[in-house]
């Protein structure tokens, strides 16, 4: 059975990992490559680098960060933040990204999704949606959560899928950094509306929150940042917890069979 | 030297990095003639089956001749699918035909998750409630027969997949994975091998599989 993925997000500014609450009030959390190395050992399934400022000056720094992280891991690596053009995406891929995450640029020009899907395949195109509940609808925000749009998260996820997105990275602005739990209602609404994987983001605080988003939230993957960065919880312990709850996860350890650690080693031949 | 065939489908950075980490020498042949001097051939690939149409007659001939001379061949992702006769993703584009059968869309068949009776009914409803395509993420391998590729790996090992089309289970299938339907996660027939997953993005297990293949080359 396909495992539920645990994804570590590195919010990077000026080459350093930072983390805020409700998209504001950033504090520093360390070196991206060192964190990636630790998460890899602990059994993380994927890493996302989000360039939270992504100014023009930050572009070169971003390529260096991508290359440094890619050097540490043989795992899927997604890069987002400030990917505005095909050229930006190409630079990220060139530096070692397997996927790029589009947000504001995709809303401004949805054809960018199709362009990149044709060039790199849908599996390389993630559409990030930042949303918060507003008068009973899941309103889509852009510009790092600062500008409201007229779009509804469910409709936009459907359109992004039709245009060639391979995954949706759905962040609840209300829950981001609050550790009060993922927005399961929002996640389920989007996940049920599309047939591509949905990554839930925003609000991870306890192991129970992950179990909730994989069951009632219908998430295919869950992303977290601060609870891992500051050593509050290890990825390994989280996966052990989920495994106990019968939620399929990839347990850390080289070539070991989940649920069957004593399975015989494949017979050696001469 | 390993010939890493670049036919313009996606990015080879990850494969290059993995080969480098394993200490393998490789190059990207500029023309089909160069394939003749390869100690092993890797056909990587992500994206659409139609991209393999860039591997036209001269490339096909060069690769098939190398296979006849017992040069190990490894197809990755679309590279595995290309070993078969073709794919419904691009019906007009022929595969190499080294494996019998054609690749189909994963959602073409019914999800077993939906239909399997389970004591754990609630869980099936919430965890396996619908089949998502593309099949993205870590899934486990079942080995129907011993193979060189998976020497030293235990059944149930998880590797990273990202694809929408898949190859049928055939006599050469060396690993089976289920996503809606069982499909060939890997094939191995003599020195011809292919993996649907991405060993270069499958952590330590993936590197082990790549190393197992490199030992033959």
Short mmCIF file of C-alpha atoms in Angstrom, two decimals:
data_model
loop_
_atom_site.label_atom_id
_atom_site.label_comp_id
_atom_site.label_asym_id
_atom_site.label_seq_id
_atom_site.Cartn_x
_atom_site.Cartn_y
_atom_site.Cartn_z
CA UNK A 1 0.00 0.00 0.00
CA UNK A 2 1.16 3.49 -0.77
CA UNK A 3 2.63 5.09 2.33
CA UNK A 4 1.50 8.41 3.70
CA UNK A 5 4.43 10.76 3.25
CA UNK A 6 5.99 12.91 5.96
CA UNK A 7 7.60 15.96 4.40
CA UNK A 8 9.94 18.40 6.12
CA UNK A 9 9.70 21.98 4.96
CA UNK A 10 12.71 24.24 5.05
CA UNK A 11 11.57 27.87 4.88
CA UNK A 12 14.72 29.55 3.70
CA UNK A 13 15.66 33.22 3.80
CA UNK A 14 19.12 34.37 2.80
CA UNK A 15 20.43 30.82 2.90
CA UNK A 16 19.19 30.10 6.44
CA UNK A 17 16.14 28.17 7.63
CA UNK A 18 13.58 30.42 9.34
CA UNK A 19 10.12 29.81 10.72
CA UNK A 20 7.26 32.13 11.58
CA UNK A 21 3.70 32.01 12.86
CA UNK A 22 0.76 32.79 10.57
CA UNK A 23 3.37 33.65 7.93
CA UNK A 24 4.91 36.36 10.17
CA UNK A 25 7.49 36.81 12.93
CA UNK A 26 10.34 34.73 11.57
CA UNK A 27 12.97 33.13 13.77
CA UNK A 28 16.07 31.34 12.63
CA UNK A 29 16.28 27.54 12.72
CA UNK A 30 19.65 26.71 11.20
CA UNK A 31 21.55 25.52 8.16
CA UNK A 32 19.39 23.90 5.46
CA UNK A 33 21.90 21.22 4.44
CA UNK A 34 22.55 20.18 8.05
CA UNK A 35 18.82 19.92 8.76
CA UNK A 36 18.27 17.93 5.56
CA UNK A 37 21.01 15.51 6.60
CA UNK A 38 19.40 14.99 10.00
CA UNK A 39 15.94 14.43 8.52
CA UNK A 40 17.33 11.95 6.01
CA UNK A 41 18.81 9.87 8.83
CA UNK A 42 15.52 10.04 10.75
CA UNK A 43 13.60 8.73 7.73
CA UNK A 44 11.94 11.78 6.20
CA UNK A 45 10.21 10.94 2.90
CA UNK A 46 10.73 14.19 1.06
CA UNK A 47 12.09 17.72 1.54
CA UNK A 48 10.55 20.98 0.44
CA UNK A 49 12.59 24.17 0.27
CA UNK A 50 10.43 27.29 0.32
CA UNK A 51 12.26 30.53 -0.34
CA UNK A 52 10.18 32.83 1.84
CA UNK A 53 11.54 36.09 0.50
CA UNK A 54 12.56 35.15 -3.01
CA UNK A 55 13.71 38.58 -4.05
CA UNK A 56 15.78 38.94 -7.16
CA UNK A 57 18.93 39.04 -5.04
CA UNK A 58 17.93 35.80 -3.37
CA UNK A 59 17.83 33.82 -6.61
CA UNK A 60 21.49 32.88 -6.69
CA UNK A 61 21.50 32.08 -3.00
CA UNK A 62 18.55 29.80 -3.69
CA UNK A 63 20.43 27.78 -6.29
CA UNK A 64 23.29 27.34 -3.82
CA UNK A 65 20.88 26.21 -1.12
CA UNK A 66 19.18 23.72 -3.46
CA UNK A 67 22.52 22.26 -4.52
CA UNK A 68 23.71 22.01 -0.90
CA UNK A 69 20.53 20.21 0.20
CA UNK A 70 20.46 17.96 -2.90
CA UNK A 71 24.01 16.95 -2.09
CA UNK A 72 22.88 15.59 1.29
CA UNK A 73 19.90 13.49 0.27
CA UNK A 74 18.81 10.88 -2.26
CA UNK A 75 15.16 11.75 -1.74
CA UNK A 76 12.60 13.78 -3.67
CA UNK A 77 13.31 17.50 -3.36
CA UNK A 78 10.73 20.17 -4.13
CA UNK A 79 11.54 23.87 -4.40
CA UNK A 80 9.11 26.77 -4.20
CA UNK A 81 8.90 30.44 -3.43
CA UNK A 82 9.39 33.00 -6.13
CA UNK A 83 9.16 30.57 -9.07
CA UNK A 84 7.59 33.05 -11.51
CA UNK A 85 8.78 31.97 -14.93
CA UNK A 86 9.86 28.91 -16.88
CA UNK A 87 13.41 30.20 -16.42
CA UNK A 88 13.06 30.25 -12.61
CA UNK A 89 11.80 26.66 -12.71
CA UNK A 90 14.64 25.59 -15.01
CA UNK A 91 17.20 27.13 -12.65
CA UNK A 92 15.71 25.23 -9.69
CA UNK A 93 15.67 21.93 -11.61
CA UNK A 94 19.19 22.56 -12.85
CA UNK A 95 20.35 23.06 -9.25
CA UNK A 96 18.89 19.69 -8.23
CA UNK A 97 15.14 20.11 -7.60
CA UNK A 98 12.92 17.20 -8.69
CA UNK A 99 9.77 19.30 -8.44
CA UNK A 100 8.93 22.98 -8.40
CA UNK A 101 6.10 24.49 -6.44
CA UNK A 102 4.13 27.32 -8.04
CA UNK A 103 1.92 29.69 -6.08
CA UNK A 104 1.34 33.35 -6.99
CA UNK A 105 2.69 32.94 -10.50
CA UNK A 106 0.28 30.09 -11.28
CA UNK A 107 -2.69 32.21 -10.23
CA UNK A 108 -1.52 35.15 -12.31
CA UNK A 109 -0.78 32.95 -15.31
CA UNK A 110 -2.28 29.44 -15.03
CA UNK A 111 -0.76 28.46 -18.39
CA UNK A 112 2.60 28.30 -16.59
CA UNK A 113 1.40 25.03 -15.00
CA UNK A 114 0.84 23.50 -18.43
CA UNK A 115 4.10 24.84 -19.83
CA UNK A 116 6.11 23.28 -17.02
CA UNK A 117 4.12 20.02 -17.07
CA UNK A 118 4.89 19.65 -20.79
CA UNK A 119 8.57 20.35 -20.25
CA UNK A 120 9.23 18.32 -17.10
CA UNK A 121 6.14 16.13 -16.70
CA UNK A 122 3.25 16.62 -14.27
CA UNK A 123 5.15 14.83 -11.52
CA UNK A 124 7.51 17.81 -11.41
CA UNK A 125 4.80 20.46 -10.99
CA UNK A 126 3.33 21.14 -7.57
CA UNK A 127 0.73 23.88 -7.19
CA UNK A 128 0.84 25.47 -3.74
CA UNK A 129 -2.41 26.90 -2.44
CA UNK A 130 -2.47 29.13 0.65
CA UNK A 131 -6.02 29.36 1.97
CA UNK A 132 -8.04 30.52 4.96
CA UNK A 133 -11.73 30.34 5.79
CA UNK A 134 -13.51 33.58 4.90
CA UNK A 135 -17.27 33.83 5.28
CA UNK A 136 -17.68 30.09 4.89
CA UNK A 137 -15.46 29.69 1.84
CA UNK A 138 -11.82 28.66 1.56
CA UNK A 139 -10.35 31.84 0.12
CA UNK A 140 -7.07 31.61 -1.75
CA UNK A 141 -4.35 34.07 -0.73
CA UNK A 142 -1.24 35.06 -2.61
CA UNK A 143 1.99 36.93 -1.90
CA UNK A 144 2.93 34.86 1.14
CA UNK A 145 -0.56 35.06 2.58
CA UNK A 146 -0.87 38.84 2.36
CA UNK A 147 -3.31 39.33 -0.51
CA UNK A 148 -6.75 37.77 -0.76
CA UNK A 149 -8.00 36.65 -4.14
CA UNK A 150 -11.48 35.92 -5.43
CA UNK A 151 -10.54 32.28 -5.92
CA UNK A 152 -11.91 29.37 -3.94
CA UNK A 153 -9.34 26.73 -2.93
CA UNK A 154 -11.41 23.78 -4.15
CA UNK A 155 -12.12 25.33 -7.57
CA UNK A 156 -8.54 26.42 -7.99
CA UNK A 157 -7.24 22.95 -7.07
CA UNK A 158 -9.51 21.43 -9.71
CA UNK A 159 -8.37 23.88 -12.36
CA UNK A 160 -4.70 23.37 -11.46
CA UNK A 161 -5.19 19.61 -11.82
CA UNK A 162 -6.79 20.00 -15.23
CA UNK A 163 -3.94 22.22 -16.34
CA UNK A 164 -1.38 19.54 -15.50
CA UNK A 165 -0.38 19.87 -11.84
CA UNK A 166 0.91 16.61 -10.35
CA UNK A 167 0.33 17.48 -6.68
CA UNK A 168 -1.33 20.14 -4.54
CA UNK A 169 0.48 21.62 -1.54
CA UNK A 170 -2.32 23.04 0.58
CA UNK A 171 -1.43 25.39 3.43
CA UNK A 172 -3.88 26.66 6.00
CA UNK A 173 -2.86 30.23 6.80
CA UNK A 174 -5.01 30.16 9.94
CA UNK A 175 -3.09 27.17 11.30
CA UNK A 176 0.40 27.92 10.00
CA UNK A 177 2.90 27.79 12.87
CA UNK A 178 0.17 27.61 15.52
CA UNK A 179 0.64 23.90 16.34
CA UNK A 180 -3.12 23.66 16.82
CA UNK A 181 -3.59 20.90 14.26
CA UNK A 182 -4.01 20.72 10.48
CA UNK A 183 -7.19 22.13 8.99
CA UNK A 184 -8.76 18.74 8.26
CA UNK A 185 -11.97 20.20 6.82
CA UNK A 186 -10.04 22.29 4.31
CA UNK A 187 -7.73 19.41 3.42
CA UNK A 188 -10.56 16.92 2.93
CA UNK A 189 -12.53 19.37 0.79
CA UNK A 190 -9.60 19.79 -1.60
CA UNK A 191 -8.41 16.18 -1.48
CA UNK A 192 -11.87 14.87 -2.34
CA UNK A 193 -12.20 17.29 -5.25
CA UNK A 194 -9.08 16.20 -7.14
CA UNK A 195 -7.54 12.85 -8.09
CA UNK A 196 -3.94 13.96 -7.57
CA UNK A 197 -2.10 13.75 -4.23
CA UNK A 198 -2.70 16.54 -1.70
CA UNK A 199 -0.04 17.56 0.80
CA UNK A 200 -1.48 19.12 3.96
CA UNK A 201 0.47 21.94 5.57
CA UNK A 202 0.05 24.31 8.48
CA UNK A 203 -0.69 23.54 12.12
CA UNK A 204 1.29 20.40 12.92
CA UNK A 205 1.89 20.30 16.67
CA UNK A 206 1.43 16.74 17.88
CA UNK A 207 1.63 13.24 16.44
CA UNK A 208 -2.14 13.02 16.82
CA UNK A 209 -2.49 15.92 14.37
CA UNK A 210 -0.78 13.86 11.67
CA UNK A 211 -3.02 10.86 12.33
CA UNK A 212 -6.07 13.15 12.02
CA UNK A 213 -5.04 14.71 8.73
CA UNK A 214 -4.34 11.29 7.18
CA UNK A 215 -7.72 9.92 8.28
CA UNK A 216 -10.40 12.62 8.57
CA UNK A 217 -8.37 15.07 6.44
CA UNK A 218 -7.88 12.58 3.57
CA UNK A 219 -4.34 13.88 3.05
CA UNK A 220 -1.82 11.92 0.99
CA UNK A 221 1.13 13.61 2.65
CA UNK A 222 1.69 16.00 5.53
CA UNK A 223 4.26 18.72 5.76
CA UNK A 224 5.72 20.26 8.86
CA UNK A 225 8.56 22.56 9.78
CA UNK A 226 8.97 23.87 13.28
CA UNK A 227 8.07 20.71 15.17
CA UNK A 228 11.02 18.99 13.49
CA UNK A 229 13.48 21.91 13.31
CA UNK A 230 13.63 22.62 17.01
CA UNK A 231 14.02 18.96 17.96
CA UNK A 232 10.62 18.89 19.61
CA UNK A 233 9.83 15.64 17.82
CA UNK A 234 11.79 13.27 15.62
CA UNK A 235 10.51 12.02 12.29
CA UNK A 236 11.31 8.50 13.42
CA UNK A 237 9.12 8.73 16.52
CA UNK A 238 6.28 10.22 14.48
CA UNK A 239 6.40 7.35 12.00
CA UNK A 240 6.45 4.80 14.80
CA UNK A 241 3.33 6.43 16.23
CA UNK A 242 1.51 6.40 12.88
CA UNK A 243 2.54 2.79 12.23
CA UNK A 244 1.00 1.83 15.58
CA UNK A 245 -2.19 3.53 14.43
CA UNK A 246 -2.24 1.35 11.27
CA UNK A 247 -1.48 4.31 9.05
CA UNK A 248 0.89 3.12 6.30
CA UNK A 249 4.28 4.84 6.54
CA UNK A 250 7.80 4.10 5.41
CA UNK A 251 9.69 3.21 8.56
CA UNK A 252 13.30 4.35 8.72
CA UNK A 253 16.03 1.78 8.35
CA UNK A 254 17.88 0.34 5.40
CA UNK A 255 15.85 -2.07 3.32
CA UNK A 256 13.78 -3.27 6.23
CA UNK A 257 10.25 -4.43 5.77
CA UNK A 258 7.66 -2.30 7.57
CA UNK A 259 5.78 -4.46 10.00
CA UNK A 260 8.12 -7.38 9.38
CA UNK A 261 11.55 -6.43 10.73
CA UNK A 262 12.51 -10.08 11.06
CA UNK A 263 11.76 -11.02 7.47
CA UNK A 264 14.53 -13.21 6.01
CA UNK A 265 17.18 -11.51 3.96
CA UNK A 266 17.01 -12.34 0.28
CA UNK A 267 19.19 -15.43 -0.32
CA UNK A 268 22.69 -14.49 -1.38
CA UNK A 269 23.88 -16.01 -4.61
CA UNK A 270 27.46 -16.65 -5.63
CA UNK B 1 32.00 3.40 -18.54
CA UNK B 2 28.22 3.56 -18.24
CA UNK B 3 26.33 5.19 -21.09
CA UNK B 4 23.64 7.43 -19.59
CA UNK B 5 21.27 8.00 -22.49
CA UNK B 6 19.88 11.57 -22.57
CA UNK B 7 16.89 11.86 -24.88
CA UNK B 8 15.67 15.15 -23.48
CA UNK B 9 13.03 13.73 -21.14
CA UNK B 10 13.47 15.61 -17.92
CA UNK B 11 16.56 16.13 -15.93
CA UNK B 12 19.38 13.69 -15.32
CA UNK B 13 20.88 15.54 -12.36
CA UNK B 14 19.62 13.06 -9.74
CA UNK B 15 20.80 9.99 -11.66
CA UNK B 16 24.20 11.58 -12.26
CA UNK B 17 24.49 12.42 -8.57
CA UNK B 18 23.61 8.86 -7.52
CA UNK B 19 26.06 7.29 -9.98
CA UNK B 20 28.73 9.69 -8.77
CA UNK B 21 28.06 8.80 -5.14
CA UNK B 22 28.48 5.10 -6.02
CA UNK B 23 31.80 5.81 -7.73
CA UNK B 24 30.58 4.82 -11.20
CA UNK B 25 32.18 6.33 -14.29
CA UNK B 26 29.63 7.44 -16.87
CA UNK B 27 29.10 9.67 -19.86
CA UNK B 28 26.23 10.84 -22.01
CA UNK B 29 26.69 9.51 -25.56
CA UNK B 30 26.32 12.23 -28.17
CA UNK B 31 25.36 9.76 -30.92
CA UNK B 32 24.18 6.12 -31.14
CA UNK B 33 27.63 5.02 -32.41
CA UNK B 34 29.10 5.74 -28.99
CA UNK B 35 26.81 3.19 -27.30
CA UNK B 36 28.97 0.36 -28.69
CA UNK B 37 31.77 1.10 -26.21
CA UNK B 38 29.52 1.18 -23.12
CA UNK B 39 30.06 -1.32 -20.30
CA UNK B 40 26.44 -0.77 -19.35
CA UNK B 41 23.54 1.36 -20.57
CA UNK B 42 21.05 3.34 -18.48
CA UNK B 43 17.89 4.72 -20.09
CA UNK B 44 16.41 7.10 -17.50
CA UNK B 45 13.28 9.12 -18.01
CA UNK B 46 10.44 10.94 -16.40
CA UNK B 47 7.33 12.31 -17.99
CA UNK B 48 5.54 11.20 -21.11
CA UNK B 49 6.09 7.96 -23.08
CA UNK B 50 6.10 9.98 -26.32
CA UNK B 51 9.45 11.45 -25.25
CA UNK B 52 11.00 8.06 -26.07
CA UNK B 53 10.26 8.75 -29.74
CA UNK B 54 13.53 10.74 -29.62
CA UNK B 55 15.18 7.33 -29.39
CA UNK B 56 14.75 6.69 -33.09
CA UNK B 57 15.90 3.78 -35.27
CA UNK B 58 19.67 4.36 -34.94
CA UNK B 59 19.43 4.53 -31.13
CA UNK B 60 17.17 1.46 -30.98
CA UNK B 61 19.52 -0.50 -33.21
CA UNK B 62 22.59 0.53 -31.23
CA UNK B 63 20.97 -0.41 -27.91
CA UNK B 64 19.58 -3.74 -29.20
CA UNK B 65 22.99 -4.65 -30.68
CA UNK B 66 24.62 -3.84 -27.34
CA UNK B 67 22.09 -6.06 -25.55
CA UNK B 68 22.92 -8.86 -28.02
CA UNK B 69 26.58 -8.47 -27.06
CA UNK B 70 25.55 -8.94 -23.40
CA UNK B 71 25.87 -5.31 -22.36
CA UNK B 72 23.73 -4.78 -19.23
CA UNK B 73 20.77 -2.43 -19.80
CA UNK B 74 18.78 -0.62 -17.12
CA UNK B 75 15.61 1.35 -17.83
CA UNK B 76 14.35 3.72 -15.13
CA UNK B 77 10.68 4.86 -14.94
CA UNK B 78 9.67 5.61 -18.56
CA UNK B 79 12.91 3.76 -19.39
CA UNK B 80 11.34 0.57 -17.95
CA UNK B 81 8.13 1.17 -19.88
CA UNK B 82 10.17 1.58 -23.08
CA UNK B 83 11.48 -2.02 -22.65
CA UNK B 84 7.91 -3.22 -23.33
CA UNK B 85 6.08 -3.20 -26.65
CA UNK B 86 4.48 0.18 -26.12
CA UNK B 87 2.14 2.22 -23.98
CA UNK B 88 -1.42 3.43 -24.29
CA UNK B 89 -0.02 6.85 -23.31
CA UNK B 90 1.40 7.18 -26.83
CA UNK B 91 0.03 4.30 -28.92
CA UNK B 92 1.91 5.30 -32.06
CA UNK B 93 5.32 5.19 -30.37
CA UNK B 94 6.83 1.70 -30.31
CA UNK B 95 8.73 0.41 -27.30
CA UNK B 96 11.89 -1.64 -27.56
CA UNK B 97 9.88 -4.87 -27.34
CA UNK B 98 12.32 -6.74 -25.09
CA UNK B 99 9.44 -7.44 -22.70
CA UNK B 100 6.03 -8.73 -23.74
CA UNK B 101 2.98 -6.55 -23.18
CA UNK B 102 1.96 -2.90 -23.17
CA UNK B 103 1.83 -0.27 -20.45
CA UNK B 104 -1.54 1.12 -19.36
CA UNK B 105 -2.92 3.93 -17.22
CA UNK B 106 -3.08 2.90 -13.56
CA UNK B 107 -6.70 4.01 -13.19
CA UNK B 108 -7.76 1.86 -16.14
CA UNK B 109 -8.50 -0.93 -13.70
CA UNK B 110 -10.54 -0.99 -10.53
CA UNK B 111 -8.94 -0.14 -7.26
CA UNK B 112 -8.55 -3.19 -5.05
CA UNK B 113 -8.67 -0.89 -2.04
CA UNK B 114 -12.29 -0.15 -2.79
CA UNK B 115 -13.35 -3.71 -3.14
CA UNK B 116 -11.29 -5.72 -0.72
CA UNK B 117 -13.47 -6.80 2.15
CA UNK B 118 -11.76 -5.76 5.32
CA UNK B 119 -12.28 -6.26 9.01
CA UNK B 120 -10.69 -2.86 9.23
CA UNK B 121 -13.55 -1.27 7.34
CA UNK B 122 -13.23 2.21 8.75
CA UNK B 123 -9.62 2.35 7.93
CA UNK B 124 -10.20 1.25 4.34
CA UNK B 125 -12.70 4.02 3.94
CA UNK B 126 -10.39 6.67 5.21
CA UNK B 127 -6.97 5.46 4.10
CA UNK B 128 -7.64 3.65 0.86
CA UNK B 129 -10.76 5.47 -0.13
CA UNK B 130 -9.78 6.45 -3.62
CA UNK B 131 -7.08 5.76 -6.11
CA UNK B 132 -4.98 8.82 -6.84
CA UNK B 133 -3.09 9.05 -10.08
CA UNK B 134 -0.25 9.85 -10.54
CA UNK B 135 0.98 7.25 -8.07
CA UNK B 136 3.33 9.44 -6.06
CA UNK B 137 5.27 8.35 -3.02
CA UNK B 138 6.83 5.39 -1.26
CA UNK B 139 5.39 1.96 -1.88
CA UNK B 140 6.57 -1.54 -1.09
CA UNK B 141 8.09 -4.25 -3.25
CA UNK B 142 7.14 -7.92 -3.42
CA UNK B 143 9.66 -10.24 -5.06
CA UNK B 144 8.10 -13.06 -7.13
CA UNK B 145 11.54 -14.50 -7.92
CA UNK B 146 15.16 -13.97 -6.88
CA UNK B 147 16.96 -11.31 -8.88
CA UNK B 148 20.33 -9.62 -9.01
CA UNK B 149 18.73 -6.19 -8.63
CA UNK B 150 17.31 -6.87 -5.19
CA UNK B 151 20.07 -8.98 -3.72
CA UNK B 152 20.41 -8.10 -0.03
CA UNK B 153 17.04 -6.34 0.16
CA UNK B 154 14.10 -7.67 2.10
CA UNK B 155 10.61 -8.01 0.74
CA UNK B 156 8.52 -5.01 1.74
CA UNK B 157 11.35 -2.55 1.10
CA UNK B 158 9.83 0.79 0.11
CA UNK B 159 10.98 2.87 -2.84
CA UNK B 160 9.85 6.15 -4.40
CA UNK B 161 7.45 6.11 -7.35
CA UNK B 162 6.01 8.91 -9.46
CA UNK B 163 4.11 7.76 -12.55
CA UNK B 164 0.66 7.37 -14.07
CA UNK B 165 1.27 4.49 -16.49
CA UNK B 166 2.59 1.07 -15.54
CA UNK B 167 3.79 -2.18 -17.09
CA UNK B 168 1.95 -5.48 -16.63
CA UNK B 169 3.27 -8.30 -14.47
CA UNK B 170 5.15 -10.67 -16.80
CA UNK B 171 7.53 -13.63 -16.55
CA UNK B 172 10.47 -11.23 -16.23
CA UNK B 173 8.90 -9.29 -13.35
CA UNK B 174 11.39 -9.08 -10.49
CA UNK B 175 9.31 -6.89 -8.18
CA UNK B 176 5.58 -6.26 -7.95
CA UNK B 177 3.89 -3.22 -6.43
CA UNK B 178 0.16 -2.63 -6.09
CA UNK B 179 -1.53 0.70 -6.71
CA UNK B 180 -5.08 -0.09 -7.71
CA UNK B 181 -3.63 -2.96 -9.71
CA UNK B 182 -0.46 -5.03 -9.40
CA UNK B 183 2.20 -3.85 -11.84
CA UNK B 184 5.87 -4.50 -12.65
CA UNK B 185 7.88 -2.36 -10.23
CA UNK B 186 10.95 -4.03 -11.73
CA UNK B 187 11.80 -6.48 -14.49
CA UNK B 188 14.94 -8.54 -14.99
CA UNK B 189 15.62 -10.95 -17.81
CA UNK B 190 19.27 -11.88 -18.12
CA UNK B 191 21.14 -8.60 -18.37
CA UNK B 192 18.07 -6.56 -19.33
CA UNK B 193 16.55 -4.83 -16.32
CA UNK B 194 14.16 -2.01 -15.58
CA UNK B 195 12.71 -0.26 -12.53
CA UNK B 196 9.50 1.75 -12.49
CA UNK B 197 10.52 3.56 -9.30
CA UNK B 198 13.37 6.04 -8.93
CA UNK B 199 16.36 4.33 -7.26
CA UNK B 200 18.17 7.67 -7.34
CA UNK B 201 15.50 9.13 -5.04
CA UNK B 202 14.83 6.08 -2.88
CA UNK B 203 17.37 6.66 -0.14
CA UNK B 204 19.75 3.89 0.95
CA UNK B 205 17.57 1.13 -0.53
CA UNK B 206 17.65 2.83 -3.94
CA UNK B 207 21.42 3.24 -3.88
CA UNK B 208 21.76 -0.43 -2.99
CA UNK B 209 19.64 -1.42 -6.01
CA UNK B 210 21.67 0.81 -8.32
CA UNK B 211 24.88 -0.65 -6.91
CA UNK B 212 23.56 -4.18 -7.48
CA UNK B 213 23.04 -3.29 -11.14
CA UNK B 214 26.40 -1.52 -11.47
CA UNK B 215 28.23 -4.62 -10.24
CA UNK B 216 27.13 -6.42 -13.43
CA UNK B 217 28.25 -3.56 -15.60
#
